[in-house]
Amino acid sequence: MGDLVCSAQFNYLIDLPWLLQQYPPEKRKCPLLVVHGDQKDANIRKAAAPYPNVTLFKARLEIMFGTHHSKMMLLAYREGLRVVIHTANLIPKDWDQKTQGVWVSPLFPAKSSVTPSKSETVVNGGKETGFKQDLLEYLKAYGGRGLEEWKQRISDHDLSAARVRLIASVPGAHTGGEMNKWGHLKLRKVLSTCSSLPCGATPSDWPVIGQFSSVGSLGPAPSQWLTSEWLTSLSSSSSSSASSSKKPRTLTTQHKMPPLKLIFPSVENVRTSLEGYMAGGSIPYAANTAAKQPYLRDFLHQWRAEETGRTRAAPHVKTYMRVSPDQREAAWILITSCNLSKAAWGALEKKGSQLKIRSYEIGVLFLPSDQETSAGHTSFSVATMHPHGPGAGSSSVPGMGMRLVTPFDLPLTPYTREDQPWVWNARHMKPDSKGNVWTPP
Ligand SMILES: O=C(O)c1ccc([N+](=O)[O-])cc1C(=O)O
């Protein structure tokens, strides 16, 4: 991977001694910047004290209930720079028996005076993805001076080989030109300008799939946020006109919404997981929140990943995607730290004039048109569990580009009549895969 010089780790839960142990022994004294959101930072300052090479940066969280949820590594090597965007906390159990998601960038070369002054925005005929500019904008949003060195280091490298789009969230009441930079409105902007469904596709027939490991308070009815504002963004495409308006508005005034299918572990999925009910400690859906939104269950599907052998590796990954009616194609897929919450994605306020986001989040969006292997295609072929037909088993589908292996099985598995969504602060008394019961305090 390269000769590491220094690194930065952005995360939510950080076990510093364990983290340093994960670096090669000869690299454990390299400069390490840890970006966290622990406002009562006595513990992490105490943990960092024995390590003179570790510098801490506390992200501002001035809006209630916000968290520093972003999970990213910046790795500076003698040979270049690498960016890693992922979903795992920097604690042992997140890297043991769970299903996580990760994007590892190519090794970005330093820009040098001898490098031909090729535009950074065009590589192999690819379109600009704006990744570098968006990453710098994200780091700028932290404020203060503690990230200046890393902003300069990123500026000094050529990131044009990044064939993904950055979809990030930063806390704030974003208005005007700032609104489309963050959260679900950034995704709406990108999808409505850069993602088109295949010719002849009926947008309202292409479901949106959301998969996540926690849920926030979404309102007393799905129409308050989930199937209006949020689904409008995730069902945007250049084939729909939701984006043409200056002011964000819901598709209900324009198009029929597509089906929404959500994947969230059932109690039984957690009970039978490798970790048993302990897995549920990282799936913090609160019973009192669930009780306020019983409608959510109507959208829910089980966590199932037989294709990758990960059905029992509880999900901590978060993915969102748009699929064809037969679930053999995908128009896009997003891997992100965002769970299903307004805090992460943002919620429109003041008659749609501001987008309120509470947390830091970061993810990467894969579009077929951004991938060299599927440029010119409007969809990825999806490796599916369908027993027959073009997507099963083959390396690619004739006429379609890159083949996508999703973290979960397609087609989706609905909840059974008996299934309930996992909630972490309720008793679960049927013995789990380890013979334990779950009786939270
Ligand atoms: O990723 C998650 O599912 C998650 C959910 C909630 C919180 N939280 O409430 O701070 C943290 C995390 C985390 O693991 O980062």
mmCIF file with all atom_site columns, C-alpha atoms in Angstrom, residues 80-179:
data_model
loop_
_atom_site.group_PDB
_atom_site.id
_atom_site.type_symbol
_atom_site.label_atom_id
_atom_site.label_alt_id
_atom_site.label_comp_id
_atom_site.label_asym_id
_atom_site.label_entity_id
_atom_site.label_seq_id
_atom_site.pdbx_PDB_ins_code
_atom_site.Cartn_x
_atom_site.Cartn_y
_atom_site.Cartn_z
_atom_site.occupancy
_atom_site.B_iso_or_equiv
_atom_site.pdbx_formal_charge
_atom_site.auth_seq_id
_atom_site.auth_comp_id
_atom_site.auth_asym_id
_atom_site.auth_atom_id
_atom_site.pdbx_PDB_model_num
ATOM 1   C CA . GLY A 1 80  ? 1.297   9.531   -2.839  1.00 0.00 ? 80  GLY A CA 1
ATOM 2   C CA . LEU A 1 81  ? -2.001  10.029  -0.977  1.00 0.00 ? 81  LEU A CA 1
ATOM 3   C CA . ARG A 1 82  ? -4.839  7.572   -0.345  1.00 0.00 ? 82  ARG A CA 1
ATOM 4   C CA . VAL A 1 83  ? -8.363  8.304   0.956   1.00 0.00 ? 83  VAL A CA 1
ATOM 5   C CA . VAL A 1 84  ? -10.450 5.601   2.655   1.00 0.00 ? 84  VAL A CA 1
ATOM 6   C CA . ILE A 1 85  ? -14.144 6.170   3.391   1.00 0.00 ? 85  ILE A CA 1
ATOM 7   C CA . HIS A 1 86  ? -15.815 3.443   5.435   1.00 0.00 ? 86  HIS A CA 1
ATOM 8   C CA . THR A 1 87  ? -18.408 2.502   8.068   1.00 0.00 ? 87  THR A CA 1
ATOM 9   C CA . ALA A 1 88  ? -16.423 0.937   10.959  1.00 0.00 ? 88  ALA A CA 1
ATOM 10  C CA . ASN A 1 89  ? -15.666 2.535   14.302  1.00 0.00 ? 89  ASN A CA 1
ATOM 11  C CA . LEU A 1 90  ? -12.031 2.301   15.407  1.00 0.00 ? 90  LEU A CA 1
ATOM 12  C CA . ILE A 1 91  ? -12.786 -0.316  18.053  1.00 0.00 ? 91  ILE A CA 1
ATOM 13  C CA . PRO A 1 92  ? -12.017 -4.056  17.883  1.00 0.00 ? 92  PRO A CA 1
ATOM 14  C CA . LYS A 1 93  ? -15.577 -5.387  17.679  1.00 0.00 ? 93  LYS A CA 1
ATOM 15  C CA . ASP A 1 94  ? -16.369 -3.296  14.588  1.00 0.00 ? 94  ASP A CA 1
ATOM 16  C CA . TRP A 1 95  ? -13.638 -5.175  12.697  1.00 0.00 ? 95  TRP A CA 1
ATOM 17  C CA . ASP A 1 96  ? -14.465 -8.706  13.893  1.00 0.00 ? 96  ASP A CA 1
ATOM 18  C CA . GLN A 1 97  ? -17.845 -10.273 13.073  1.00 0.00 ? 97  GLN A CA 1
ATOM 19  C CA . LYS A 1 98  ? -19.849 -7.512  11.428  1.00 0.00 ? 98  LYS A CA 1
ATOM 20  C CA . THR A 1 99  ? -20.527 -6.513  7.811   1.00 0.00 ? 99  THR A CA 1
ATOM 21  C CA . GLN A 1 100 ? -18.958 -3.164  7.046   1.00 0.00 ? 100 GLN A CA 1
ATOM 22  C CA . GLY A 1 101 ? -18.430 -1.107  3.877   1.00 0.00 ? 101 GLY A CA 1
ATOM 23  C CA . VAL A 1 102 ? -15.253 0.518   2.621   1.00 0.00 ? 102 VAL A CA 1
ATOM 24  C CA . TRP A 1 103 ? -14.028 2.496   -0.382  1.00 0.00 ? 103 TRP A CA 1
ATOM 25  C CA . VAL A 1 104 ? -10.247 2.602   -0.809  1.00 0.00 ? 104 VAL A CA 1
ATOM 26  C CA . SER A 1 105 ? -9.108  5.244   -3.282  1.00 0.00 ? 105 SER A CA 1
ATOM 27  C CA . PRO A 1 106 ? -6.393  4.754   -5.869  1.00 0.00 ? 106 PRO A CA 1
ATOM 28  C CA . LEU A 1 107 ? -2.978  6.066   -4.797  1.00 0.00 ? 107 LEU A CA 1
ATOM 29  C CA . PHE A 1 108 ? -3.187  9.714   -5.812  1.00 0.00 ? 108 PHE A CA 1
ATOM 30  C CA . PRO A 1 109 ? 0.127   11.073  -7.147  1.00 0.00 ? 109 PRO A CA 1
ATOM 31  C CA . ALA A 1 110 ? 1.630   14.325  -5.916  1.00 0.00 ? 110 ALA A CA 1
ATOM 32  C CA . LYS A 1 111 ? 1.215   17.151  -8.378  1.00 0.00 ? 111 LYS A CA 1
ATOM 33  C CA . SER A 1 112 ? 4.689   18.215  -9.357  1.00 0.00 ? 112 SER A CA 1
ATOM 34  C CA . SER A 1 113 ? 6.079   20.953  -11.481 1.00 0.00 ? 113 SER A CA 1
ATOM 35  C CA . VAL A 1 114 ? 7.192   18.389  -14.073 1.00 0.00 ? 114 VAL A CA 1
ATOM 36  C CA . THR A 1 115 ? 3.764   16.737  -14.307 1.00 0.00 ? 115 THR A CA 1
ATOM 37  C CA . PRO A 1 116 ? 2.199   17.833  -17.597 1.00 0.00 ? 116 PRO A CA 1
ATOM 38  C CA . SER A 1 117 ? -0.354  20.446  -16.684 1.00 0.00 ? 117 SER A CA 1
ATOM 39  C CA . LYS A 1 118 ? -3.153  18.057  -17.604 1.00 0.00 ? 118 LYS A CA 1
ATOM 40  C CA . SER A 1 119 ? -6.460  19.098  -16.241 1.00 0.00 ? 119 SER A CA 1
ATOM 41  C CA . GLU A 1 120 ? -7.157  17.233  -13.037 1.00 0.00 ? 120 GLU A CA 1
ATOM 42  C CA . THR A 1 121 ? -10.726 16.927  -14.046 1.00 0.00 ? 121 THR A CA 1
ATOM 43  C CA . VAL A 1 122 ? -10.354 14.640  -17.031 1.00 0.00 ? 122 VAL A CA 1
ATOM 44  C CA . VAL A 1 123 ? -8.752  11.237  -16.703 1.00 0.00 ? 123 VAL A CA 1
ATOM 45  C CA . ASN A 1 124 ? -9.070  8.468   -19.293 1.00 0.00 ? 124 ASN A CA 1
ATOM 46  C CA . GLY A 1 125 ? -11.821 10.495  -20.876 1.00 0.00 ? 125 GLY A CA 1
ATOM 47  C CA . GLY A 1 126 ? -13.751 10.338  -17.611 1.00 0.00 ? 126 GLY A CA 1
ATOM 48  C CA . LYS A 1 127 ? -16.001 13.195  -16.540 1.00 0.00 ? 127 LYS A CA 1
ATOM 49  C CA . GLU A 1 128 ? -15.054 15.357  -13.569 1.00 0.00 ? 128 GLU A CA 1
ATOM 50  C CA . THR A 1 129 ? -16.515 13.883  -10.361 1.00 0.00 ? 129 THR A CA 1
ATOM 51  C CA . GLY A 1 130 ? -15.583 16.942  -8.295  1.00 0.00 ? 130 GLY A CA 1
ATOM 52  C CA . PHE A 1 131 ? -14.198 14.637  -5.602  1.00 0.00 ? 131 PHE A CA 1
ATOM 53  C CA . LYS A 1 132 ? -11.186 16.794  -4.691  1.00 0.00 ? 132 LYS A CA 1
ATOM 54  C CA . GLN A 1 133 ? -13.133 20.053  -4.528  1.00 0.00 ? 133 GLN A CA 1
ATOM 55  C CA . ASP A 1 134 ? -15.904 18.414  -2.480  1.00 0.00 ? 134 ASP A CA 1
ATOM 56  C CA . LEU A 1 135 ? -13.416 16.821  -0.053  1.00 0.00 ? 135 LEU A CA 1
ATOM 57  C CA . LEU A 1 136 ? -11.675 20.171  0.485   1.00 0.00 ? 136 LEU A CA 1
ATOM 58  C CA . GLU A 1 137 ? -15.075 21.828  1.013   1.00 0.00 ? 137 GLU A CA 1
ATOM 59  C CA . TYR A 1 138 ? -15.934 19.163  3.607   1.00 0.00 ? 138 TYR A CA 1
ATOM 60  C CA . LEU A 1 139 ? -12.679 19.710  5.515   1.00 0.00 ? 139 LEU A CA 1
ATOM 61  C CA . LYS A 1 140 ? -13.160 23.473  5.340   1.00 0.00 ? 140 LYS A CA 1
ATOM 62  C CA . ALA A 1 141 ? -16.532 23.079  7.053   1.00 0.00 ? 141 ALA A CA 1
ATOM 63  C CA . TYR A 1 142 ? -14.813 21.882  10.260  1.00 0.00 ? 142 TYR A CA 1
ATOM 64  C CA . GLY A 1 143 ? -13.372 25.356  10.706  1.00 0.00 ? 143 GLY A CA 1
ATOM 65  C CA . GLY A 1 144 ? -10.373 26.150  12.898  1.00 0.00 ? 144 GLY A CA 1
ATOM 66  C CA . ARG A 1 145 ? -6.775  25.665  11.787  1.00 0.00 ? 145 ARG A CA 1
ATOM 67  C CA . GLY A 1 146 ? -6.249  22.026  12.757  1.00 0.00 ? 146 GLY A CA 1
ATOM 68  C CA . LEU A 1 147 ? -6.971  20.609  9.284   1.00 0.00 ? 147 LEU A CA 1
ATOM 69  C CA . GLU A 1 148 ? -4.960  23.146  7.280   1.00 0.00 ? 148 GLU A CA 1
ATOM 70  C CA . GLU A 1 149 ? -1.992  20.804  6.816   1.00 0.00 ? 149 GLU A CA 1
ATOM 71  C CA . TRP A 1 150 ? -4.236  18.061  5.420   1.00 0.00 ? 150 TRP A CA 1
ATOM 72  C CA . LYS A 1 151 ? -6.137  20.492  3.184   1.00 0.00 ? 151 LYS A CA 1
ATOM 73  C CA . GLN A 1 152 ? -2.799  21.616  1.730   1.00 0.00 ? 152 GLN A CA 1
ATOM 74  C CA . ARG A 1 153 ? -1.628  18.025  1.339   1.00 0.00 ? 153 ARG A CA 1
ATOM 75  C CA . ILE A 1 154 ? -4.809  17.155  -0.579  1.00 0.00 ? 154 ILE A CA 1
ATOM 76  C CA . SER A 1 155 ? -4.404  20.283  -2.720  1.00 0.00 ? 155 SER A CA 1
ATOM 77  C CA . ASP A 1 156 ? -0.867  19.144  -3.569  1.00 0.00 ? 156 ASP A CA 1
ATOM 78  C CA . HIS A 1 157 ? -2.106  15.836  -4.997  1.00 0.00 ? 157 HIS A CA 1
ATOM 79  C CA . ASP A 1 158 ? -3.952  14.901  -8.194  1.00 0.00 ? 158 ASP A CA 1
ATOM 80  C CA . LEU A 1 159 ? -7.212  13.210  -7.152  1.00 0.00 ? 159 LEU A CA 1
ATOM 81  C CA . SER A 1 160 ? -8.675  12.939  -10.654 1.00 0.00 ? 160 SER A CA 1
ATOM 82  C CA . ALA A 1 161 ? -8.492  9.127   -10.540 1.00 0.00 ? 161 ALA A CA 1
ATOM 83  C CA . ALA A 1 162 ? -11.297 9.134   -7.942  1.00 0.00 ? 162 ALA A CA 1
ATOM 84  C CA . ARG A 1 163 ? -14.239 7.696   -9.881  1.00 0.00 ? 163 ARG A CA 1
ATOM 85  C CA . VAL A 1 164 ? -16.774 8.390   -7.119  1.00 0.00 ? 164 VAL A CA 1
ATOM 86  C CA . ARG A 1 165 ? -18.761 11.408  -5.965  1.00 0.00 ? 165 ARG A CA 1
ATOM 87  C CA . LEU A 1 166 ? -18.532 12.636  -2.384  1.00 0.00 ? 166 LEU A CA 1
ATOM 88  C CA . ILE A 1 167 ? -21.849 12.814  -0.522  1.00 0.00 ? 167 ILE A CA 1
ATOM 89  C CA . ALA A 1 168 ? -21.228 14.366  2.896   1.00 0.00 ? 168 ALA A CA 1
ATOM 90  C CA . SER A 1 169 ? -23.110 16.098  5.711   1.00 0.00 ? 169 SER A CA 1
ATOM 91  C CA . VAL A 1 170 ? -21.920 18.807  8.066   1.00 0.00 ? 170 VAL A CA 1
ATOM 92  C CA . PRO A 1 171 ? -23.952 20.268  10.956  1.00 0.00 ? 171 PRO A CA 1
ATOM 93  C CA . GLY A 1 172 ? -25.778 23.504  10.246  1.00 0.00 ? 172 GLY A CA 1
ATOM 94  C CA . ALA A 1 173 ? -28.894 25.276  9.015   1.00 0.00 ? 173 ALA A CA 1
ATOM 95  C CA . HIS A 1 174 ? -27.825 25.408  5.396   1.00 0.00 ? 174 HIS A CA 1
ATOM 96  C CA . THR A 1 175 ? -29.488 28.010  3.190   1.00 0.00 ? 175 THR A CA 1
ATOM 97  C CA . GLY A 1 176 ? -29.150 29.393  -0.332  1.00 0.00 ? 176 GLY A CA 1
ATOM 98  C CA . GLY A 1 177 ? -26.227 28.020  -2.285  1.00 0.00 ? 177 GLY A CA 1
ATOM 99  C CA . GLU A 1 178 ? -25.100 25.913  0.704   1.00 0.00 ? 178 GLU A CA 1
ATOM 100 C CA . MET A 1 179 ? -28.260 23.786  0.662   1.00 0.00 ? 179 MET A CA 1
#
